[in-house]
Short mmCIF file of C-alpha atoms in Angstrom, two decimals:
data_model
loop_
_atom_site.label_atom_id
_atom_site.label_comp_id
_atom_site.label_asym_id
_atom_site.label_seq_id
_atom_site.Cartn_x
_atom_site.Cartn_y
_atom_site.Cartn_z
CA UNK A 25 6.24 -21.37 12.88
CA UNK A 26 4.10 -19.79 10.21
CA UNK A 27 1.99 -21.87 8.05
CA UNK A 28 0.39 -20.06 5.21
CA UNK A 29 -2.70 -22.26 5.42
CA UNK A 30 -3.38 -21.62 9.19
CA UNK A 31 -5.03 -18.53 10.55
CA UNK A 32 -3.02 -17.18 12.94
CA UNK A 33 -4.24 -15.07 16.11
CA UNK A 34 -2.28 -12.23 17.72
CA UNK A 35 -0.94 -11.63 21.12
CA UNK A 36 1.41 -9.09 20.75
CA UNK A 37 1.45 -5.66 22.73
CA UNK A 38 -1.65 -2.88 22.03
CA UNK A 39 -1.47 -0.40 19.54
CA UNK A 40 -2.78 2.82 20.75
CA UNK A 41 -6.02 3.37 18.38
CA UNK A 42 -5.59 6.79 17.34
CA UNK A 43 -1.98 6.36 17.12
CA UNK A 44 -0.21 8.79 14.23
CA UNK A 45 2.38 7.48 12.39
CA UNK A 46 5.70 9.50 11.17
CA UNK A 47 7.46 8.63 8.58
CA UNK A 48 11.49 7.58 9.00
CA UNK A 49 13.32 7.28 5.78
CA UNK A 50 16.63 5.40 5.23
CA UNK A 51 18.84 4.37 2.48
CA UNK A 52 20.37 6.29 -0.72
CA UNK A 53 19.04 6.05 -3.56
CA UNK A 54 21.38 5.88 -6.97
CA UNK A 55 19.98 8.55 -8.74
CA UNK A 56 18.18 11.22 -6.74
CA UNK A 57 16.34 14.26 -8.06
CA UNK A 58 17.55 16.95 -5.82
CA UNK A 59 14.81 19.43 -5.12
CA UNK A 60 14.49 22.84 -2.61
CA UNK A 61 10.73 22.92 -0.76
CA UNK A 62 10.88 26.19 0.72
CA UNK A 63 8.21 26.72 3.55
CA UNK A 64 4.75 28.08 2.77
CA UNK A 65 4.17 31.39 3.50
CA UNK A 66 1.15 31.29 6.09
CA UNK A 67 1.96 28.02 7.42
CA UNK A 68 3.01 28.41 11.05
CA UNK A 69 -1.26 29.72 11.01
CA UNK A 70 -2.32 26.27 9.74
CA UNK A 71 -2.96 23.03 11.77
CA UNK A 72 -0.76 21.35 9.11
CA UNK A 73 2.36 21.92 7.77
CA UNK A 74 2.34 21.72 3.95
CA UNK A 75 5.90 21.57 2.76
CA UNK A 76 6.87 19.27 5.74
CA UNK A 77 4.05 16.87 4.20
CA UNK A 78 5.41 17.33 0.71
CA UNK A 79 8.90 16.86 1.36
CA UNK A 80 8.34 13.58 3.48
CA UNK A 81 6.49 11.93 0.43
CA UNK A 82 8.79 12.57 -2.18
CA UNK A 83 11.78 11.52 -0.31
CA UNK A 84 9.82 8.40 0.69
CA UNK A 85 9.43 7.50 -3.27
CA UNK A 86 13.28 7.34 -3.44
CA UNK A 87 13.26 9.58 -6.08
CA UNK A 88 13.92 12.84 -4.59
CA UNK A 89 16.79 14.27 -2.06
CA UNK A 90 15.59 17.57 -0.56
CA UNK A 91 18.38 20.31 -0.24
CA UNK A 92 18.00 23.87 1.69
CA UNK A 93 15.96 26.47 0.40
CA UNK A 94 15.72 30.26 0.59
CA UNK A 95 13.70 32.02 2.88
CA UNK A 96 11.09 34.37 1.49
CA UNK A 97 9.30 32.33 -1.29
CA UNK A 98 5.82 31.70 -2.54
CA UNK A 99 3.88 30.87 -5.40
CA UNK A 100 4.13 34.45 -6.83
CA UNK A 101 7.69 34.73 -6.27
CA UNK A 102 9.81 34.40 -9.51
CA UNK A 103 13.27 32.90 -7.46
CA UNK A 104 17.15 33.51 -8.58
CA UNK A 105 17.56 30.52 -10.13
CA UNK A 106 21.57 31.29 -9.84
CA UNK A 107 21.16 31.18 -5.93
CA UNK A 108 18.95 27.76 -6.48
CA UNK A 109 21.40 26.31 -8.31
CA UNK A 110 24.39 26.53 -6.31
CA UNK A 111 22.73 24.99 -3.35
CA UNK A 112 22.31 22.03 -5.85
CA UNK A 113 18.71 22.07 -6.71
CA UNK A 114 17.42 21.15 -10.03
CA UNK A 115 13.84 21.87 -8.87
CA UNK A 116 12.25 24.13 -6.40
CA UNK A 117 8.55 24.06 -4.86
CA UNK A 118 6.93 27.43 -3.33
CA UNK A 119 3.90 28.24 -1.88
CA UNK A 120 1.09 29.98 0.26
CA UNK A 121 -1.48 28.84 2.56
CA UNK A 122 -4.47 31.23 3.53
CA UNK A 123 -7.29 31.21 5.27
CA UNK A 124 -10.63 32.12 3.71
CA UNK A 125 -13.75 34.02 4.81
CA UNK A 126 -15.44 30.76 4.84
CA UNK A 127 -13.21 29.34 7.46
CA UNK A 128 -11.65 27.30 4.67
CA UNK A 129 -7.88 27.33 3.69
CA UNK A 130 -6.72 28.65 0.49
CA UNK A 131 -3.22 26.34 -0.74
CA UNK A 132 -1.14 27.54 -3.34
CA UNK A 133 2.20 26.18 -4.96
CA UNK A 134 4.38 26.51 -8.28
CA UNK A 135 6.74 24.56 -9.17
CA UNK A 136 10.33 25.70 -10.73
CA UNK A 137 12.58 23.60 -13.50
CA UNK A 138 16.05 25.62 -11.66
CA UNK A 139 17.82 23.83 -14.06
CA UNK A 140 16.07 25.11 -17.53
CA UNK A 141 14.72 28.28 -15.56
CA UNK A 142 11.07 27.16 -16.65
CA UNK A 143 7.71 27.35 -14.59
CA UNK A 144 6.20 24.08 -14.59
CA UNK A 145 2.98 25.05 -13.61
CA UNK A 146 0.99 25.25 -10.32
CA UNK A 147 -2.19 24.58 -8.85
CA UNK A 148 -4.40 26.20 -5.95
CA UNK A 149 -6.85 24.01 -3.18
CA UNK A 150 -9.41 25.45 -1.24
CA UNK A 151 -9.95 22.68 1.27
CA UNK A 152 -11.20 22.35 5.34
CA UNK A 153 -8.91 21.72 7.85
CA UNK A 154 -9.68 17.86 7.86
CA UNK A 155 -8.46 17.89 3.89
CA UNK A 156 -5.10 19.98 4.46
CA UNK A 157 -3.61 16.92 4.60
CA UNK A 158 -4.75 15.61 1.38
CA UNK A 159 -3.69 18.97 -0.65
CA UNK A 160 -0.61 18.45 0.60
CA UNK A 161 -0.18 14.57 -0.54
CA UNK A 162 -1.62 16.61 -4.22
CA UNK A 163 1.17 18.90 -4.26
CA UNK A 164 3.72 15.89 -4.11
CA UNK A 165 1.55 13.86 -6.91
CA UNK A 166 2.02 16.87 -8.92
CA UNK A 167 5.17 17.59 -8.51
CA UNK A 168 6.21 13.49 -8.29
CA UNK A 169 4.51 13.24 -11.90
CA UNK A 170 6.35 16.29 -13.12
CA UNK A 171 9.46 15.76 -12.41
CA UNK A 172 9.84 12.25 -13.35
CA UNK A 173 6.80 11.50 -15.72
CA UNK A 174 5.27 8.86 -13.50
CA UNK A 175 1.64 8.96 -11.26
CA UNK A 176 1.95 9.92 -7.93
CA UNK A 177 0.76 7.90 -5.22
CA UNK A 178 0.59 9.81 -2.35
CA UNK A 179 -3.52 10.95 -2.31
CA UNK A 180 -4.08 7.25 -2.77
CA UNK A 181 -4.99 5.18 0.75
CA UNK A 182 -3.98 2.26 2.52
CA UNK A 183 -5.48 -0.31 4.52
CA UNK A 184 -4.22 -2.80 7.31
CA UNK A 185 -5.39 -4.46 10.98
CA UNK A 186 -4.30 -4.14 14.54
CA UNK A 187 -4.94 -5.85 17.26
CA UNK A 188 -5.23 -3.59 20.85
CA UNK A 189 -6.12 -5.46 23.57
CA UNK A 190 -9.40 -7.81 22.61
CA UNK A 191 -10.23 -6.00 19.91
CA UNK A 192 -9.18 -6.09 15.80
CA UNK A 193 -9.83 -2.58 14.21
CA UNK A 194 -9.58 -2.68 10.19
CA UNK A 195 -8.02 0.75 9.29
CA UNK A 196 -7.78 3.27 6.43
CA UNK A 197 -5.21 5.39 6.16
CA UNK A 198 -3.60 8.18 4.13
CA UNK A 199 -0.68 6.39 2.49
CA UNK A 200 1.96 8.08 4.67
CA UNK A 201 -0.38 6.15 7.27
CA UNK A 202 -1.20 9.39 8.85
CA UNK A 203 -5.22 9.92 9.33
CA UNK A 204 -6.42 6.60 10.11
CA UNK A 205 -9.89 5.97 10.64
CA UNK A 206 -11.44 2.88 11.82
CA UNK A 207 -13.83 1.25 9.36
CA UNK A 208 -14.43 -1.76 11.47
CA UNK A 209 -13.86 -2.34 15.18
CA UNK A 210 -14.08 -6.50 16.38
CA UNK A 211 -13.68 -8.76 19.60
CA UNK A 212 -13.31 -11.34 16.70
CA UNK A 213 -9.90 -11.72 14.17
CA UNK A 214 -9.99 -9.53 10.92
CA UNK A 215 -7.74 -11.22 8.15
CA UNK A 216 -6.68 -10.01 4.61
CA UNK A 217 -8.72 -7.08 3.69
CA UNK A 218 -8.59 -6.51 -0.27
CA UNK A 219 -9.22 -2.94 -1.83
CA UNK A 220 -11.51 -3.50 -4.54
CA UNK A 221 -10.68 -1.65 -8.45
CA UNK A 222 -12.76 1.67 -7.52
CA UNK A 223 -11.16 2.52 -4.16
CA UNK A 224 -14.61 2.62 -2.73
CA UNK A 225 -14.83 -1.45 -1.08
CA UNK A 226 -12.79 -3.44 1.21
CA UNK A 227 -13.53 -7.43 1.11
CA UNK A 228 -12.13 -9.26 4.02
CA UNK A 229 -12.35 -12.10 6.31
CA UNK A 230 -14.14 -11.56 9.63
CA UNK A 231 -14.47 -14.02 12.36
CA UNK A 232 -17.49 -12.77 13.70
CA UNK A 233 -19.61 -15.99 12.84
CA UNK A 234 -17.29 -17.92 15.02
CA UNK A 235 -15.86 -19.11 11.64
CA UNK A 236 -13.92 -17.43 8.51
CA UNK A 237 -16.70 -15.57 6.14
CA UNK A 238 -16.07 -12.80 3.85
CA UNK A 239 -17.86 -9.59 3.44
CA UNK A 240 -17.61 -6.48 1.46
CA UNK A 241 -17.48 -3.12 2.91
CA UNK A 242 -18.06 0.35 1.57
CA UNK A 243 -15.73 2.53 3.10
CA UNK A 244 -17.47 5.78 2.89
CA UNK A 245 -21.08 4.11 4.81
CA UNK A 246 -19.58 1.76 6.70
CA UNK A 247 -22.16 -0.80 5.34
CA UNK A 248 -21.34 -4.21 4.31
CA UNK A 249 -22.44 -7.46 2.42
CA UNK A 250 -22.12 -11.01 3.54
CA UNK A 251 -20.61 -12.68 -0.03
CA UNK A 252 -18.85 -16.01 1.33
CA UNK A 253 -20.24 -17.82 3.86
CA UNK A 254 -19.88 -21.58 3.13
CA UNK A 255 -19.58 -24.40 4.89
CA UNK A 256 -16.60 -24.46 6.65
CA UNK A 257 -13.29 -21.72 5.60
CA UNK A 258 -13.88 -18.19 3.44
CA UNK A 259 -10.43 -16.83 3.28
CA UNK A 260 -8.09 -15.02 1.10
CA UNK A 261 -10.34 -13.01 -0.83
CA UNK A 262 -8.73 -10.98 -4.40
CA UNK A 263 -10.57 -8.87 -6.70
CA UNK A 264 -10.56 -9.15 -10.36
CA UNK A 265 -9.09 -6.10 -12.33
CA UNK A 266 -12.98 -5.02 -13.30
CA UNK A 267 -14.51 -5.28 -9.99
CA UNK A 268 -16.82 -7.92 -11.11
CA UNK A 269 -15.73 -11.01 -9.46
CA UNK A 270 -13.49 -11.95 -6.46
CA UNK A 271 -11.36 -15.21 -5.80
CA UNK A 272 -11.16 -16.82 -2.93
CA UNK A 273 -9.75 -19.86 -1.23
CA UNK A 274 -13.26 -22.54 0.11
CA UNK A 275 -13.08 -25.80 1.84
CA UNK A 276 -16.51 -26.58 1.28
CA UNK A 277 -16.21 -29.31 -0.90
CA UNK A 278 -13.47 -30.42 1.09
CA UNK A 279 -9.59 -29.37 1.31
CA UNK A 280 -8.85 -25.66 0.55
CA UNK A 281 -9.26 -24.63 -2.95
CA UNK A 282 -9.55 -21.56 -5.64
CA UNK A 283 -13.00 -20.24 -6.79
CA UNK A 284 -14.18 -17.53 -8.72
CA UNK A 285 -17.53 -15.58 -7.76
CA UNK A 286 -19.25 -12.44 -8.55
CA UNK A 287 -18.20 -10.07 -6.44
CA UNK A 288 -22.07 -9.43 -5.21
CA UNK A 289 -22.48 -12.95 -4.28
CA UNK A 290 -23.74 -16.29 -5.65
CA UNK A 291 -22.67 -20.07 -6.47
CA UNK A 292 -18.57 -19.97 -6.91
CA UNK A 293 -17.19 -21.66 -9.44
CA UNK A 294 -13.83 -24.08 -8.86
CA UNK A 295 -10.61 -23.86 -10.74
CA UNK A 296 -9.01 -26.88 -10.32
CA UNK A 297 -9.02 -30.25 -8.96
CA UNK A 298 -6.07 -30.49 -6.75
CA UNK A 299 -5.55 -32.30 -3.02
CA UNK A 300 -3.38 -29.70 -2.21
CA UNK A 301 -3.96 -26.77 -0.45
CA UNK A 302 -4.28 -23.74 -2.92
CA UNK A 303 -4.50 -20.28 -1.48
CA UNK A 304 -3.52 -16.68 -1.65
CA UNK A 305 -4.70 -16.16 -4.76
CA UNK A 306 -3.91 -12.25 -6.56
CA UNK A 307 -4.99 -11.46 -10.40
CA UNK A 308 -2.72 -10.29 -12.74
CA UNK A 309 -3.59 -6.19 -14.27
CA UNK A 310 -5.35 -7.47 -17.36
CA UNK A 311 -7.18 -10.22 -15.55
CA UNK A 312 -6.65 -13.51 -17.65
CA UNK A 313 -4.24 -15.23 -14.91
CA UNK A 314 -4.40 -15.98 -10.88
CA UNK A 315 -0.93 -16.28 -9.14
CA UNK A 316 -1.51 -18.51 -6.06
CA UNK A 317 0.35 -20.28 -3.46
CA UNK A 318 0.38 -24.07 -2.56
CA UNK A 319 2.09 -26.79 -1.36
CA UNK A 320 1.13 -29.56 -4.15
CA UNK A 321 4.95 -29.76 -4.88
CA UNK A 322 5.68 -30.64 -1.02
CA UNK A 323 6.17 -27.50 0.06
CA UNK A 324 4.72 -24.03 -0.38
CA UNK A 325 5.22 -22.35 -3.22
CA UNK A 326 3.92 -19.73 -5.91
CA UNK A 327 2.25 -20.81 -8.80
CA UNK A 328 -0.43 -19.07 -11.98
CA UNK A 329 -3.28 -20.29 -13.22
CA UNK A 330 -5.64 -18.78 -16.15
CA UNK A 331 -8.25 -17.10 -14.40
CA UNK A 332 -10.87 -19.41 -16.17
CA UNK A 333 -9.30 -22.52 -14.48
CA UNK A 334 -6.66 -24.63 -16.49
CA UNK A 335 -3.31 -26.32 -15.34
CA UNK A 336 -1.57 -24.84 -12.76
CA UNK A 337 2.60 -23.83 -13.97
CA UNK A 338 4.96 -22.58 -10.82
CA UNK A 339 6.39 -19.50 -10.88
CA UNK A 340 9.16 -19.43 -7.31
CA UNK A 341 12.27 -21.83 -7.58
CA UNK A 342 14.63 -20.55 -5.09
CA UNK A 343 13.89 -21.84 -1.51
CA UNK A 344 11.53 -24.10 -0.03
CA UNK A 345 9.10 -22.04 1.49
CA UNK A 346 7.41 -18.97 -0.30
CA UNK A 347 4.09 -17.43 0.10
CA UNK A 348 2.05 -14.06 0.24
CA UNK A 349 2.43 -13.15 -3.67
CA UNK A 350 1.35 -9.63 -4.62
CA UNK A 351 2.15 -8.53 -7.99
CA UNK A 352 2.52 -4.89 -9.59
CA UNK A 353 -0.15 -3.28 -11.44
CA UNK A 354 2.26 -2.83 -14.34
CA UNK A 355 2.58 -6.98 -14.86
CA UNK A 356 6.68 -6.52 -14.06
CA UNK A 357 7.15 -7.58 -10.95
CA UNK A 358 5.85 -10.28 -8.29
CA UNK A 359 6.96 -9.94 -4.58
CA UNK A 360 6.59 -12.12 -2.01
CA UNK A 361 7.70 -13.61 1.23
CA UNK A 362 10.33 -16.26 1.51
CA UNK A 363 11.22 -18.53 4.86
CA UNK A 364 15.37 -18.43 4.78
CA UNK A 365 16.83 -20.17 7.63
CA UNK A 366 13.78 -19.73 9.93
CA UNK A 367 13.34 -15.42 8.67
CA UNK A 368 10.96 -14.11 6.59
CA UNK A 369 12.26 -11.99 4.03
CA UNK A 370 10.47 -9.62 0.98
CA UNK A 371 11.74 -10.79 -2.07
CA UNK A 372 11.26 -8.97 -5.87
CA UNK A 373 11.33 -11.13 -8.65
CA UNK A 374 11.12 -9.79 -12.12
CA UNK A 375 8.48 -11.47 -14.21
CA UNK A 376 10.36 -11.63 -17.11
CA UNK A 377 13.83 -12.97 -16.55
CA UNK A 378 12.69 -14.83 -13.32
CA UNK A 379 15.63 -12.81 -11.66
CA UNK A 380 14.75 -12.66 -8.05
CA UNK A 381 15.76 -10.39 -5.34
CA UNK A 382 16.03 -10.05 -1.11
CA UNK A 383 15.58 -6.57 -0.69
CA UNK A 384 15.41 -6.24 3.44
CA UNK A 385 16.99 -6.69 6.47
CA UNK A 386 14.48 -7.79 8.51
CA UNK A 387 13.45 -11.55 9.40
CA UNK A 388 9.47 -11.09 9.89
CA UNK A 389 8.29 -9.43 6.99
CA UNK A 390 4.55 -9.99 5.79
CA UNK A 391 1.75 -9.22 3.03
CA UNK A 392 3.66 -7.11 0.73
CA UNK A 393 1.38 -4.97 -1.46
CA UNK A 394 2.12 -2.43 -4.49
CA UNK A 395 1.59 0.82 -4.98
CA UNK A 396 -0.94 1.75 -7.93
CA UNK A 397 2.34 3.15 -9.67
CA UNK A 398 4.04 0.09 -9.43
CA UNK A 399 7.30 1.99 -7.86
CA UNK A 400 7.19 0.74 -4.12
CA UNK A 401 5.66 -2.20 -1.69
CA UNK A 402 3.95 -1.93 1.40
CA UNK A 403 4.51 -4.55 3.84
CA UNK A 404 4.64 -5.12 7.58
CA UNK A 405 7.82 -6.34 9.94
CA UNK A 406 9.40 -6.13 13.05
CA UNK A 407 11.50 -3.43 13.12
CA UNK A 408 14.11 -3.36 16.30
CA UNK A 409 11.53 -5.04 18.10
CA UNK A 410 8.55 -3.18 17.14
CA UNK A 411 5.85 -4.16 14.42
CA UNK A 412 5.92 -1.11 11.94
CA UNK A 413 4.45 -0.77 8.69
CA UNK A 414 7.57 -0.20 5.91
CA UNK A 415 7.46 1.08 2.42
CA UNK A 416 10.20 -0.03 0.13
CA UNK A 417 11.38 0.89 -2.96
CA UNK A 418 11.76 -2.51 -5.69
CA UNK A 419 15.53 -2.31 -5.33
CA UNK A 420 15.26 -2.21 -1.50
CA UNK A 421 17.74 1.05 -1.17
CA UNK A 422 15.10 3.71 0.46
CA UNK A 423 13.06 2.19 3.04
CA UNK A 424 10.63 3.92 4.71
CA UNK A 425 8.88 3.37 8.66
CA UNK A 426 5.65 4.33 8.87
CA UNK A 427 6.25 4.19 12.91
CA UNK A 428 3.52 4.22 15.91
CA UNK A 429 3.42 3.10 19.23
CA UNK A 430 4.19 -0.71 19.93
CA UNK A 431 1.63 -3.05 18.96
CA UNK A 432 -0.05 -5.81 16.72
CA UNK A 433 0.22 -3.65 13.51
CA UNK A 434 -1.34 -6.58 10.18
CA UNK A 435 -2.38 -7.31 6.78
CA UNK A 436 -1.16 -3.86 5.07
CA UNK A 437 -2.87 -3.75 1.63
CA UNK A 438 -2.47 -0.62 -0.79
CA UNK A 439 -5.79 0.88 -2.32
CA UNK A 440 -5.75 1.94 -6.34
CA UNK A 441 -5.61 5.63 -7.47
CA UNK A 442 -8.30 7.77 -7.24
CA UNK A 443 -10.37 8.27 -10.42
#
């Protein structure tokens, strides 16, 4: 049985290390934008293919169904919109892909309104091989943004754990998963890794000292800081919306509890007197409140606190067991994992009306995290037997696998948008 105050340890099958994930997308969404992504010209020269990339993000994001294209387009290519439209597009993306005298690629797109016949505008990377990749998660924030007025997510990365064999690897990913590099490799557990507000830091909770500490980790160097290492449990580490301070669940004084301290280290300061066990905790976007779980009504449960300490209010209400709160960067929405009958299922509450939500299938789901744009969670399952890493949409209709070999896949948390 899970029990959100215990650390569990894995035993499940290996995940090959430099497995690559491909992306699976199910479901219908109600309202779809359909849009034509006709192959770049030059691509069957490059490594990667562009348009495939493209297309798989934006029909991830529910937002998009991709219909056929013409043959024969680029970015310089005015199309007959005529001939777009009765293949049902309302949008259309062309473009090119060259390579340069430097042994870089040159990648070049425009996007077409079919519907009002209007250019929307375009854009041109020069990038290395390793970065093709990346242009092409550009080309769908561009477009994404474009065509429905909201920030794309796909250059933004994620982070998560695996277990293969012995040994714990703490990954960072493209957020399609693809392109995941190791930026810590363990024979001990690695828990709950937390992006911090730049993108540029990882806490989490390493087992290294034969006990739970936390550290903070650039991802870029690969060096780190020891910030929490009490006596006796460092877990559950969150950052605060500025980067300046991180909360944490201690048993140092005895019992676990929420503290607050600056992110860079120092004496942490308690925020409430409780015998209950308080953990989990996640900030709010403008800072002023922690959502937490504990079990000081019997069972566990969600509950919010100022972020200065205070009295504690609870926030679940519907069933007896609910943990792992994560809540969206826009303040709308808090998901989380509830225990129904023995399954663990992602549910969506809205903040406002307290309306909540089951929006899978699946009876092991875990750490749901949001993307920066507030349109779709990140969580882990088991998926016809397999752990996979899912992306959902809020209303649960597109669901995306993010699917590798069989293992220990853990911990998924999704990293903020690139300044």
């Amino acid at each position: 049985m899970k029990k959100f105050w215990f650390i569990c340890f894995w035993s499940l099958a290996a995940l090959h290390a430099h497995a690559q994930f491909r992306v699976e997308v199910s479901g219908v969404g109600m309202t779809q934008i359909p849009i034509a992504i006709a192959a770049f010209r030059g691509e069957e020269q490059s490594p990667q293919k562009i348009a495939a990339i493209v297309q798989a993000n934006l029909e991830r994001s529910g937002q998009f169904k991709v219909v056929e294209s013409v043959p024969g387009l680029d970015e310089s290519t005015r199309p007959d919109m005529g001939v777009m439209r009765q293949r049902g597009a309302d949008a259309l993306v062309a473009g090119s892909i060259s390579r340069l005298a430097d042994g870089r690629f040159d990648v070049r797109f425009r996007l077409w309104d079919v519907v009002r016949n209007q250019d929307l505008g375009g854009q041109s990377h020069a990038v290395l091989s390793g970065d093709l990749r990346l242009a092409a998660h550009r080309i769908a924030d561009f477009v994404y943004e474009r065509m429905t007025g909201d920030k794309g997510v796909f250059s933004t990365r994620i982070s998560y754990v695996t277990k293969a064999g012995a040994n714990y690897n703490l990954w960072v990913a493209d957020a399609d998963g693809e392109n995941a590099q190791s930026a810590l490799s363990s024979p001990e557990p690695i828990i709950s890794p937390a992006w911090a507000p730049n993108g540029n830091q990882l806490a989490y909770v390493s087992f290294e000292a034969r006990k739970p500490v936390v550290y903070v980790h650039d991802v870029a160097t690969g060096r780190r800081r020891l910030v929490a290492s009490f006596k006796g449990s460092n877990s559950a580490p969150a950052w605060s919306p500025d980067g300046r301070s991180i909360a944490l669940t201690l048993s140092r004084d005895g019992g676990s509890q929420l503290y607050v301290m600056d992110a860079n280290g120092g004496e942490p300061k308690r925020l409430m007197q409780s015998p209950a066990i308080d953990t989990e905790p996640v900030y709010t976007s403008d800072g002023k409140t922690i959502y937490f779980v504990s079990d000081r009504g019997g069972s566990p449960q969600i509950y919010r606190v100022p972020s200065n300490g205070g009295n504690a209010e609870r926030v679940t209400f519907t069933g007896n067991y609910n943990i792992s709160p994560a809540l969206s960067p826009d303040g709308k929405w808090l998901a989380y994992v509830s225990r129904l009958n023995g399954a663990f299922k992602l549910h969506v509450m809205d903040i406002a009306s307290g309306t909540v939500s089951a929006i899978t299938d699946t009876v092991a789901d875990e750490n749901p995290s949001f993307s920066p744009n507030s349109r779709l969670i990140i969580y882990a399952t088991l998926l016809q037997g397999k752990e996979a890493l899912m992306t959902t949409t809020l209303d649960g209709r597109i669901k995306a696998r993010l699917a590798g070999q069989s293992g220990d896949i853990r911990e998924p948390d999704w990293g903020p948008a690139q300044k």
